[in-house]
Amino acid sequence: MNEAANSNNQAQSFDMRKDDAGWTVYDIATYEPARVNGVPQTGLSIEVADDLVDLLNTLAREKNESTGH
């Protein structure tokens, strides 16, 4: 299996859900909104939320790989 297929099969750390003001990016382990520089990521456009989920999952995956988990 190639590396791209492997990365798609890895568990996600973040996902998005609809909220009253748009979309919330949240930590799937705690169901709490993700925070960037202390700011909860709520009320986002769908495009921004989708991009942020991808970015945060990539960063989490890289962190796990660098720590050997």
PDB file of C-alpha atoms in Angstrom:
ATOM      1  CA  MET A   1       0.000   0.000   0.000  1.00  0.00           C
ATOM      2  CA  ASN A   2       1.376   3.443  -0.866  1.00  0.00           C
ATOM      3  CA  GLU A   3       1.987   6.245   1.624  1.00  0.00           C
ATOM      4  CA  ALA A   4      -0.997   8.334   0.459  1.00  0.00           C
ATOM      5  CA  ALA A   5      -3.369   5.404   0.969  1.00  0.00           C
ATOM      6  CA  ASN A   6      -1.849   4.780   4.387  1.00  0.00           C
ATOM      7  CA  SER A   7      -2.391   8.393   5.471  1.00  0.00           C
ATOM      8  CA  ASN A   8      -6.059   8.213   4.458  1.00  0.00           C
ATOM      9  CA  ASN A   9      -6.561   5.158   6.676  1.00  0.00           C
ATOM     10  CA  GLN A  10      -5.094   6.759   9.795  1.00  0.00           C
ATOM     11  CA  ALA A  11      -7.471   7.853  12.531  1.00  0.00           C
ATOM     12  CA  GLN A  12      -8.502  11.479  12.542  1.00  0.00           C
ATOM     13  CA  SER A  13      -8.010  13.698  15.573  1.00  0.00           C
ATOM     14  CA  PHE A  14     -10.310  16.503  14.394  1.00  0.00           C
ATOM     15  CA  ASP A  15     -13.596  16.743  12.528  1.00  0.00           C
ATOM     16  CA  MET A  16     -16.283  19.364  11.879  1.00  0.00           C
ATOM     17  CA  ARG A  17     -19.959  19.735  12.729  1.00  0.00           C
ATOM     18  CA  LYS A  18     -22.694  22.249  11.942  1.00  0.00           C
ATOM     19  CA  ASP A  19     -23.358  24.855  14.631  1.00  0.00           C
ATOM     20  CA  ASP A  20     -25.782  27.772  14.987  1.00  0.00           C
ATOM     21  CA  ALA A  21     -23.396  30.244  13.342  1.00  0.00           C
ATOM     22  CA  GLY A  22     -21.739  27.996  10.741  1.00  0.00           C
ATOM     23  CA  TRP A  23     -19.310  25.139  11.395  1.00  0.00           C
ATOM     24  CA  THR A  24     -17.243  24.060  14.403  1.00  0.00           C
ATOM     25  CA  VAL A  25     -13.943  22.190  14.166  1.00  0.00           C
ATOM     26  CA  TYR A  26     -13.693  19.881  17.167  1.00  0.00           C
ATOM     27  CA  ASP A  27     -11.382  17.377  18.839  1.00  0.00           C
ATOM     28  CA  ILE A  28     -12.990  13.962  18.337  1.00  0.00           C
ATOM     29  CA  ALA A  29     -11.517  12.647  21.611  1.00  0.00           C
ATOM     30  CA  THR A  30     -13.148  15.336  23.765  1.00  0.00           C
ATOM     31  CA  TYR A  31     -15.884  16.678  21.443  1.00  0.00           C
ATOM     32  CA  GLU A  32     -14.687  20.155  22.485  1.00  0.00           C
ATOM     33  CA  PRO A  33     -14.045  22.856  19.864  1.00  0.00           C
ATOM     34  CA  ALA A  34     -10.482  22.945  18.601  1.00  0.00           C
ATOM     35  CA  ARG A  35      -8.557  26.015  19.736  1.00  0.00           C
ATOM     36  CA  VAL A  36      -6.056  27.931  17.643  1.00  0.00           C
ATOM     37  CA  ASN A  37      -4.051  30.436  19.678  1.00  0.00           C
ATOM     38  CA  GLY A  38      -6.655  29.985  22.418  1.00  0.00           C
ATOM     39  CA  VAL A  39      -9.597  30.855  20.152  1.00  0.00           C
ATOM     40  CA  PRO A  40     -12.344  28.217  19.784  1.00  0.00           C
ATOM     41  CA  GLN A  41     -12.881  27.390  16.128  1.00  0.00           C
ATOM     42  CA  THR A  42     -16.638  27.898  15.892  1.00  0.00           C
ATOM     43  CA  GLY A  43     -18.914  29.759  13.488  1.00  0.00           C
ATOM     44  CA  LEU A  44     -16.624  29.071  10.517  1.00  0.00           C
ATOM     45  CA  SER A  45     -17.566  28.845   6.863  1.00  0.00           C
ATOM     46  CA  ILE A  46     -17.666  25.294   5.544  1.00  0.00           C
ATOM     47  CA  GLU A  47     -14.600  25.945   3.377  1.00  0.00           C
ATOM     48  CA  VAL A  48     -12.498  27.288   6.261  1.00  0.00           C
ATOM     49  CA  ALA A  49     -13.639  24.503   8.596  1.00  0.00           C
ATOM     50  CA  ASP A  50     -12.808  21.829   6.019  1.00  0.00           C
ATOM     51  CA  ASP A  51      -9.343  23.288   5.387  1.00  0.00           C
ATOM     52  CA  LEU A  52      -8.686  23.617   9.126  1.00  0.00           C
ATOM     53  CA  VAL A  53      -9.696  19.978   9.772  1.00  0.00           C
ATOM     54  CA  ASP A  54      -7.232  18.870   7.095  1.00  0.00           C
ATOM     55  CA  LEU A  55      -4.461  21.050   8.517  1.00  0.00           C
ATOM     56  CA  LEU A  56      -4.980  20.030  12.152  1.00  0.00           C
ATOM     57  CA  ASN A  57      -5.138  16.333  11.239  1.00  0.00           C
ATOM     58  CA  THR A  58      -1.931  16.645   9.214  1.00  0.00           C
ATOM     59  CA  LEU A  59      -0.180  18.382  12.115  1.00  0.00           C
ATOM     60  CA  ALA A  60      -1.448  15.753  14.588  1.00  0.00           C
ATOM     61  CA  ARG A  61      -0.296  12.942  12.291  1.00  0.00           C
ATOM     62  CA  GLU A  62       3.153  14.529  11.891  1.00  0.00           C
ATOM     63  CA  LYS A  63       3.433  14.987  15.649  1.00  0.00           C
ATOM     64  CA  ASN A  64       2.540  11.336  16.243  1.00  0.00           C
ATOM     65  CA  GLU A  65       5.059  10.190  13.633  1.00  0.00           C
ATOM     66  CA  SER A  66       7.839  12.311  15.116  1.00  0.00           C
ATOM     67  CA  THR A  67       7.221  10.956  18.622  1.00  0.00           C
ATOM     68  CA  GLY A  68       7.030   7.378  17.389  1.00  0.00           C
ATOM     69  CA  HIS A  69       3.358   6.772  18.238  1.00  0.00           C
TER      70      HIS A  69
END
